[in-house]
CSV table of C-alpha atoms in Angstrom, one decimal:
chain,number,residue,atom,x,y,z
A,1,MET,CA,-30.7,-78.2,-6.4
A,2,ALA,CA,-28.5,-81.2,-7.3
A,3,LYS,CA,-28.1,-82.2,-10.9
A,4,THR,CA,-29.4,-85.6,-12.0
A,5,SER,CA,-28.3,-87.5,-15.0
A,6,THR,CA,-28.3,-91.1,-16.2
A,7,ARG,CA,-25.3,-90.7,-18.5
A,8,GLY,CA,-22.1,-92.5,-17.9
A,9,PRO,CA,-18.6,-91.1,-17.6
A,10,ARG,CA,-17.8,-88.9,-20.5
A,11,TRP,CA,-14.2,-89.5,-21.0
A,12,ALA,CA,-13.6,-93.1,-19.6
A,13,ASP,CA,-13.0,-94.6,-23.0
A,14,ALA,CA,-11.5,-91.6,-24.8
A,15,GLY,CA,-7.8,-92.6,-24.2
A,16,ILE,CA,-6.8,-89.2,-22.7
A,17,ALA,CA,-4.1,-89.5,-20.0
A,18,LEU,CA,-2.4,-86.9,-17.8
A,19,THR,CA,1.2,-87.8,-18.5
A,20,GLY,CA,3.4,-84.8,-17.5
A,21,PHE,CA,3.3,-82.3,-14.6
A,22,GLY,CA,5.1,-79.0,-14.0
A,23,LEU,CA,5.0,-75.9,-11.8
A,24,TYR,CA,6.5,-72.5,-11.3
A,25,TYR,CA,6.6,-70.4,-8.1
A,26,PRO,CA,7.9,-66.8,-8.2
A,27,ALA,CA,11.2,-66.3,-6.5
A,28,GLU,CA,9.8,-64.0,-3.8
A,29,MET,CA,8.2,-65.9,-1.0
A,30,ILE,CA,6.5,-63.8,1.7
A,31,ALA,CA,6.2,-65.2,5.2
A,32,ASN,CA,3.0,-64.2,7.1
A,33,GLU,CA,3.5,-62.9,10.6
A,34,ALA,CA,2.3,-65.3,13.3
A,35,ASP,CA,-0.3,-62.7,14.6
A,36,SER,CA,-1.7,-62.2,11.1
A,37,THR,CA,-3.5,-65.6,11.3
A,38,GLU,CA,-6.1,-64.1,13.5
A,39,THR,CA,-9.5,-63.3,11.9
A,40,GLY,CA,-10.2,-59.7,10.9
A,41,ASN,CA,-13.7,-58.2,10.5
A,42,ASP,CA,-17.0,-60.1,10.4
A,43,ILE,CA,-16.7,-60.9,6.7
A,44,ASP,CA,-13.1,-62.1,7.1
A,45,ALA,CA,-14.2,-64.3,10.0
A,46,ARG,CA,-17.1,-65.8,7.9
A,47,VAL,CA,-15.2,-66.3,4.7
A,48,LEU,CA,-11.5,-66.8,5.8
A,49,GLY,CA,-11.7,-68.0,9.3
A,50,ASN,CA,-8.2,-68.1,10.9
A,51,VAL,CA,-5.8,-67.5,8.1
A,52,SER,CA,-3.5,-70.7,8.2
A,53,VAL,CA,-1.4,-69.5,5.2
A,54,ARG,CA,2.2,-69.3,6.5
A,55,SER,CA,3.8,-68.3,3.2
A,56,ARG,CA,2.9,-67.2,-0.3
A,57,HIS,CA,4.5,-66.1,-3.5
A,58,ARG,CA,4.4,-62.7,-5.3
A,59,SER,CA,5.6,-62.4,-8.9
A,60,ASP,CA,7.8,-59.5,-10.0
A,61,ASP,CA,7.6,-57.5,-13.3
A,62,THR,CA,9.7,-60.1,-15.2
A,63,GLU,CA,7.6,-63.0,-14.0
A,64,THR,CA,4.7,-62.4,-16.3
A,65,ILE,CA,1.8,-64.7,-17.0
A,66,PRO,CA,3.4,-66.1,-20.2
A,67,PHE,CA,6.9,-66.4,-18.5
A,68,MET,CA,5.5,-68.4,-15.5
A,69,ALA,CA,3.4,-70.5,-17.9
A,70,ALA,CA,6.3,-71.4,-20.1
A,71,GLU,CA,8.4,-72.4,-17.1
A,72,ALA,CA,5.7,-74.7,-15.7
A,73,GLY,CA,5.0,-76.0,-19.2
A,74,ARG,CA,8.7,-76.9,-19.8
A,75,GLN,CA,8.7,-79.1,-16.7
A,76,ALA,CA,5.4,-80.8,-17.7
A,77,ILE,CA,6.7,-81.4,-21.3
A,78,LYS,CA,9.9,-83.0,-20.0
A,79,ASP,CA,8.0,-85.0,-17.4
A,80,ALA,CA,5.8,-86.4,-20.2
A,81,GLY,CA,8.9,-87.4,-22.2
A,82,ILE,CA,8.1,-85.4,-25.3
A,83,GLU,CA,9.4,-82.3,-27.0
A,84,PRO,CA,7.6,-78.9,-27.3
A,85,ALA,CA,7.3,-79.4,-31.0
A,86,ASP,CA,5.1,-82.6,-30.3
A,87,LEU,CA,2.4,-80.4,-28.9
A,88,ASP,CA,-0.7,-79.9,-31.0
A,89,VAL,CA,-2.4,-77.3,-28.8
A,90,ILE,CA,-1.8,-75.2,-25.8
A,91,VAL,CA,-4.7,-74.0,-23.5
A,92,LEU,CA,-3.8,-71.4,-21.0
A,93,SER,CA,-6.1,-70.6,-18.0
A,94,ASN,CA,-5.8,-67.1,-16.5
A,95,TRP,CA,-8.3,-64.5,-15.1
A,96,THR,CA,-6.2,-62.6,-12.6
A,97,THR,CA,-4.2,-60.6,-15.2
A,98,PRO,CA,-6.2,-60.5,-18.4
A,99,ALA,CA,-4.9,-58.8,-21.5
A,100,TYR,CA,-7.0,-57.1,-24.1
A,101,THR,CA,-4.6,-58.5,-26.7
A,102,PRO,CA,-2.5,-60.3,-27.4
A,103,ASP,CA,-3.6,-63.4,-25.4
A,104,HIS,CA,-1.1,-65.1,-23.1
A,105,GLY,CA,-1.4,-68.4,-24.7
A,106,PRO,CA,0.4,-67.6,-28.0
A,107,GLN,CA,3.1,-65.7,-26.1
A,108,THR,CA,3.6,-68.8,-24.0
A,109,ALA,CA,4.0,-71.0,-27.1
A,110,ALA,CA,6.6,-68.6,-28.5
A,111,LEU,CA,8.6,-68.8,-25.2
A,112,LEU,CA,8.5,-72.6,-25.6
A,113,GLY,CA,10.1,-72.2,-29.0
A,114,ILE,CA,6.9,-73.3,-30.9
A,115,PRO,CA,5.4,-69.9,-31.9
A,116,GLU,CA,3.1,-71.4,-34.6
A,117,THR,CA,1.5,-74.0,-32.4
A,118,PHE,CA,-2.2,-73.2,-31.9
A,119,ALA,CA,-2.6,-71.7,-28.4
A,120,PHE,CA,-5.4,-69.8,-26.7
A,121,ASP,CA,-6.7,-68.5,-23.4
A,122,VAL,CA,-9.6,-69.6,-21.3
A,123,ALA,CA,-11.0,-68.1,-18.1
A,124,GLY,CA,-13.5,-69.5,-15.6
A,125,ALA,CA,-11.8,-68.1,-12.6
A,126,CYS,CA,-10.6,-70.8,-10.2
A,127,VAL,CA,-12.3,-73.5,-12.2
A,128,GLY,CA,-10.0,-72.6,-15.1
A,129,PHE,CA,-7.9,-75.9,-14.8
A,130,LEU,CA,-11.0,-78.1,-15.3
A,131,HIS,CA,-12.2,-75.9,-18.1
A,132,GLY,CA,-8.7,-76.1,-19.7
A,133,VAL,CA,-8.5,-79.9,-19.4
A,134,GLN,CA,-12.0,-80.4,-20.9
A,135,THR,CA,-11.3,-78.0,-23.7
A,136,ALA,CA,-8.0,-79.6,-24.5
A,137,ALA,CA,-9.4,-83.1,-24.3
A,138,ALA,CA,-12.2,-82.2,-26.6
A,139,TYR,CA,-9.7,-80.8,-29.1
A,140,LEU,CA,-7.7,-84.0,-29.0
A,141,ARG,CA,-10.7,-86.2,-29.5
A,142,ALA,CA,-12.1,-84.1,-32.3
A,143,ALA,CA,-9.0,-84.0,-34.4
A,144,PRO,CA,-7.7,-87.5,-35.4
A,145,GLU,CA,-4.2,-86.3,-36.2
A,146,THR,CA,-3.5,-84.8,-32.8
A,147,GLY,CA,-1.7,-86.5,-29.9
A,148,TYR,CA,-0.6,-84.0,-27.2
A,149,ALA,CA,-2.0,-81.0,-25.5
A,150,LEU,CA,-0.5,-78.7,-22.8
A,151,VAL,CA,-2.9,-77.3,-20.2
A,152,VAL,CA,-1.2,-74.5,-18.2
A,153,CYS,CA,-2.7,-72.3,-15.5
A,154,SER,CA,-0.8,-69.1,-14.8
A,155,GLU,CA,-2.2,-66.7,-12.1
A,156,GLN,CA,-1.2,-63.5,-10.3
A,157,PHE,CA,-3.8,-63.6,-7.6
A,158,SER,CA,-1.7,-61.3,-5.4
A,159,ARG,CA,-2.7,-58.4,-7.7
A,160,ARG,CA,-6.4,-58.9,-7.2
A,161,VAL,CA,-6.5,-58.2,-3.5
A,162,ARG,CA,-6.5,-54.8,-1.9
A,163,PRO,CA,-3.1,-54.1,-0.2
A,164,GLY,CA,-3.4,-54.3,3.6
A,165,SER,CA,-6.5,-56.5,3.5
A,166,ARG,CA,-6.8,-59.9,5.1
A,167,GLY,CA,-7.2,-61.4,1.6
A,168,GLU,CA,-3.7,-60.3,0.8
A,169,LEU,CA,-2.4,-62.9,3.4
A,170,VAL,CA,-4.1,-65.7,1.4
A,171,CYS,CA,-3.7,-64.9,-2.3
A,172,SER,CA,-0.6,-66.0,-4.1
A,173,ASP,CA,1.0,-66.3,-7.6
A,174,ALA,CA,2.0,-69.5,-9.4
A,175,ALA,CA,1.7,-71.6,-12.6
A,176,GLY,CA,0.9,-75.2,-13.0
A,177,ALA,CA,0.8,-77.4,-16.0
A,178,VAL,CA,-0.2,-80.8,-17.3
A,179,VAL,CA,0.3,-82.6,-20.5
A,180,LEU,CA,-2.6,-84.6,-22.0
A,181,THR,CA,-1.7,-87.5,-24.2
A,182,LYS,CA,-4.1,-89.2,-26.5
A,183,SER,CA,-3.3,-93.0,-26.4
A,184,ALA,CA,-5.3,-96.2,-26.9
A,185,ASP,CA,-3.2,-97.7,-24.1
A,186,GLN,CA,-3.8,-95.1,-21.5
A,187,HIS,CA,-7.2,-94.1,-20.0
A,188,GLY,CA,-6.6,-91.6,-17.3
A,189,LEU,CA,-9.3,-89.0,-17.7
A,190,ILE,CA,-12.7,-90.5,-16.6
A,191,ASP,CA,-15.2,-87.6,-16.3
A,192,ILE,CA,-15.5,-83.9,-15.9
A,193,VAL,CA,-18.7,-81.9,-14.9
A,194,LEU,CA,-18.8,-78.1,-15.3
A,195,HIS,CA,-21.6,-75.7,-14.5
A,196,SER,CA,-22.2,-72.0,-14.3
A,197,ASP,CA,-24.9,-70.0,-12.4
A,198,GLY,CA,-25.1,-66.3,-13.3
A,199,SER,CA,-27.6,-65.7,-10.6
A,200,ARG,CA,-24.7,-66.0,-8.1
A,201,ALA,CA,-22.4,-63.7,-10.0
A,202,ASP,CA,-22.0,-61.3,-7.1
A,203,VAL,CA,-20.9,-63.9,-4.5
A,204,ILE,CA,-17.4,-63.1,-5.6
A,205,SER,CA,-16.6,-60.2,-7.8
A,206,ALA,CA,-13.7,-58.1,-9.0
A,207,ARG,CA,-14.9,-54.9,-10.6
A,208,PRO,CA,-13.2,-52.1,-12.4
A,209,PRO,CA,-11.2,-49.9,-12.1
A,210,LYS,CA,-8.9,-51.7,-9.5
A,211,GLY,CA,-10.3,-55.2,-9.8
A,212,TRP,CA,-9.9,-56.1,-6.2
A,213,VAL,CA,-11.7,-59.2,-5.1
A,214,ARG,CA,-14.8,-58.8,-2.9
A,215,SER,CA,-16.6,-61.7,-1.3
A,216,LYS,CA,-20.1,-61.9,0.3
A,217,GLU,CA,-20.4,-63.5,3.7
A,218,SER,CA,-22.5,-66.3,2.0
A,219,LEU,CA,-19.4,-67.5,0.0
A,220,PRO,CA,-18.7,-70.5,2.2
A,221,ASP,CA,-22.3,-71.7,1.9
A,222,HIS,CA,-22.3,-71.5,-1.9
A,223,ALA,CA,-18.8,-72.9,-2.2
A,224,ALA,CA,-19.5,-76.0,0.0
A,225,ALA,CA,-22.8,-76.7,-1.6
A,226,SER,CA,-21.4,-76.4,-5.1
A,227,LEU,CA,-18.4,-78.5,-4.4
A,228,VAL,CA,-20.4,-81.3,-2.8
A,229,GLU,CA,-22.9,-81.2,-5.6
A,230,ALA,CA,-20.2,-81.5,-8.3
A,231,CYS,CA,-18.5,-84.3,-6.5
A,232,ALA,CA,-21.7,-86.3,-6.2
A,233,GLU,CA,-22.5,-85.7,-9.8
A,234,VAL,CA,-19.1,-86.9,-11.2
A,235,LEU,CA,-19.0,-89.9,-8.9
A,236,GLY,CA,-22.5,-90.8,-9.8
A,237,HIS,CA,-21.8,-90.8,-13.5
A,238,SER,CA,-18.9,-93.2,-12.9
A,239,ALA,CA,-20.5,-95.5,-10.3
A,240,VAL,CA,-17.6,-94.7,-8.0
A,241,SER,CA,-17.8,-94.1,-4.2
A,242,MET,CA,-15.8,-91.8,-2.1
A,243,ALA,CA,-14.2,-94.8,-0.5
A,244,ASP,CA,-12.8,-95.8,-4.0
A,245,VAL,CA,-11.0,-92.4,-4.3
A,246,ASP,CA,-7.4,-92.4,-3.3
A,247,TRP,CA,-7.0,-88.6,-3.2
A,248,VAL,CA,-9.2,-85.5,-3.2
A,249,VAL,CA,-7.2,-82.6,-4.7
A,250,PRO,CA,-9.6,-79.6,-4.7
A,251,HIS,CA,-9.0,-76.0,-5.5
A,252,PRO,CA,-8.2,-74.6,-2.1
A,253,GLY,CA,-10.4,-71.5,-1.3
A,254,THR,CA,-10.2,-70.9,2.5
A,255,ASP,CA,-9.9,-73.1,5.6
A,256,VAL,CA,-13.6,-72.5,6.3
A,257,VAL,CA,-14.5,-74.1,3.0
A,258,HIS,CA,-12.0,-76.9,3.4
A,259,ARG,CA,-13.4,-78.0,6.6
A,260,ARG,CA,-17.0,-78.0,5.5
A,261,VAL,CA,-16.3,-79.9,2.3
A,262,ARG,CA,-14.3,-82.6,4.2
A,263,GLN,CA,-17.0,-83.0,6.7
A,264,GLU,CA,-19.9,-83.2,4.1
A,265,LEU,CA,-18.1,-85.5,1.8
A,266,GLU,CA,-16.7,-87.5,4.7
A,267,VAL,CA,-13.2,-87.4,3.4
A,268,PRO,CA,-10.4,-88.4,5.8
A,269,GLU,CA,-8.0,-85.5,6.3
A,270,GLU,CA,-5.1,-87.5,5.1
A,271,LYS,CA,-6.8,-88.0,1.7
A,272,PHE,CA,-7.6,-84.3,1.3
A,273,VAL,CA,-4.5,-82.8,-0.3
A,274,VAL,CA,-3.9,-79.0,-0.6
A,275,ASN,CA,-0.7,-77.0,-0.3
A,276,PHE,CA,-2.8,-74.0,1.0
A,277,ALA,CA,-0.7,-73.4,4.2
A,278,ARG,CA,2.6,-73.3,2.3
A,279,ARG,CA,1.5,-71.6,-1.0
A,280,GLY,CA,-1.8,-69.8,-0.4
A,281,ASN,CA,-4.6,-69.6,-2.9
A,282,THR,CA,-3.1,-69.7,-6.4
A,283,SER,CA,-6.5,-69.8,-8.2
A,284,SER,CA,-6.7,-72.0,-11.2
A,285,ALA,CA,-3.0,-73.1,-10.8
A,286,SER,CA,-3.8,-74.7,-7.5
A,287,ILE,CA,-4.7,-78.2,-8.6
A,288,PRO,CA,-1.9,-78.8,-11.2
A,289,ILE,CA,0.8,-77.5,-8.8
A,290,VAL,CA,-0.3,-79.9,-6.1
A,291,LEU,CA,-0.3,-82.7,-8.7
A,292,ALA,CA,3.2,-81.7,-9.8
A,293,GLU,CA,4.6,-81.6,-6.2
A,294,GLU,CA,3.0,-84.9,-5.1
A,295,MET,CA,4.0,-86.8,-8.2
A,296,ALA,CA,7.6,-85.5,-7.9
A,297,ALA,CA,7.6,-86.5,-4.2
A,298,GLY,CA,6.3,-90.0,-4.9
A,299,ARG,CA,3.3,-89.6,-2.7
A,300,PHE,CA,1.0,-89.8,-5.7
A,301,ARG,CA,1.6,-92.9,-7.9
A,302,PRO,CA,0.4,-94.1,-11.3
A,303,GLY,CA,-3.0,-95.8,-11.0
A,304,ASP,CA,-4.2,-93.6,-8.1
A,305,LEU,CA,-7.7,-92.4,-8.5
A,306,VAL,CA,-8.1,-88.6,-7.9
A,307,LEU,CA,-11.1,-86.4,-7.5
A,308,SER,CA,-10.6,-82.6,-8.1
A,309,PRO,CA,-13.5,-80.3,-7.4
A,310,ALA,CA,-13.4,-76.5,-7.9
A,311,ILE,CA,-15.5,-73.4,-7.6
A,312,GLY,CA,-14.9,-70.0,-9.1
A,313,ALA,CA,-16.2,-66.5,-9.3
A,314,GLY,CA,-18.9,-66.1,-12.0
A,315,TRP,CA,-20.4,-68.5,-10.5
A,316,TYR,CA,-18.6,-71.6,-11.8
A,317,TYR,CA,-18.3,-75.0,-10.3
A,318,GLY,CA,-17.3,-78.5,-11.3
A,319,ALA,CA,-15.3,-81.6,-10.6
A,320,MET,CA,-13.0,-83.9,-12.4
A,321,LEU,CA,-12.3,-87.7,-11.8
A,322,TYR,CA,-9.2,-89.2,-13.3
A,323,ARG,CA,-6.5,-91.9,-12.7
A,324,LEU,CA,-2.8,-90.8,-12.7
A,325,CYS,CA,-0.7,-92.4,-15.4
C-alpha cells in the first residue's frame, strides 16, 4: 500500500549539499564470458533475466573494506576542496563484510589520518547510501558547530554469492563516497524517505554459516513496487514531477527490475543512469560511484535534479531527491 503524507520536503531548507564525490574499484576486473549472459534456472530467469554484466570487480586480501573506503573518501574530500581534518563525522555503509568489532568506520578515519574523528558504521543492505546520507545530514543539522560529513559505502558483494552460481556474474566490489557540506548558500539535499518491512525479510536473505545471498522468485515484484512507491512519495512531498527530474540514478539490482521500474515510472532510458553492465551490482556503493563517474565525466552538472531510489534485503526501501552542487 502506498504511503500518504501531507508533509513537505524534509531537507529543502536545511542547507545540506553534496559537494564532493569519490570512488574506488579493486584492481582485478573480471570479464564475463559472452555465453554466460544466458539465463540459468527458473529462479535465475525470474530474478536476473539475461545477465547483461560484461565486467565486474573482485577485491583481494589487501583491499579491505576500510582500505577501499579510505581511497574513495580521499577522492571525495579532495573534490570537495577540503582537508580530512575538516570532517566532523564519517558514516560508513557496509553489510557484505560485517565485523563483530572493531567497526570499519573508525579504521577508515585512521587511514585518512584523522583517527579521532567520530566515525561509525550503518547497514541497511543496498539502501545503505540513503541511510548514510540521512544519518550524516541529521548529525550536521543537530550539531551547530559541525560543517562537513563523509558518507562512504564500501562493499565486497562478490563474497556474498555462491561460487559458480549465476549471481556470481552480477555481484561486484567497490567503494563510493560523498562529502556533505552544511552551508547557508547551498541547498542540494531536498528529501529522503526510508522504510522497512520485516514481513518481507525472506525475499532476499544471507544466512549463516556461509552467508550466501538467496532470492525468492518474487523479488522483482517486491523491488519494482517498492521503488515506484518510494519515488512517488518523495516526489509528492516536494511537488516535483518526473518530468522535472534530470537524472534517475537508482541502486541497480538486475535488468529485470530496471526495465520494470523504467516502464512504471515512464522514465526515458537516457535519463536512467546505471553502470551495471560495466561494474555489476556493487550494493550500497552503486549510487555514489555513478555520481562520482558522471560528475568527473561532465555528464552530470551542478544544478541537475537527481532522483535515487533503492531497495535492500531486510526489507528496506527508499528514495532521495537532490540537486547537484
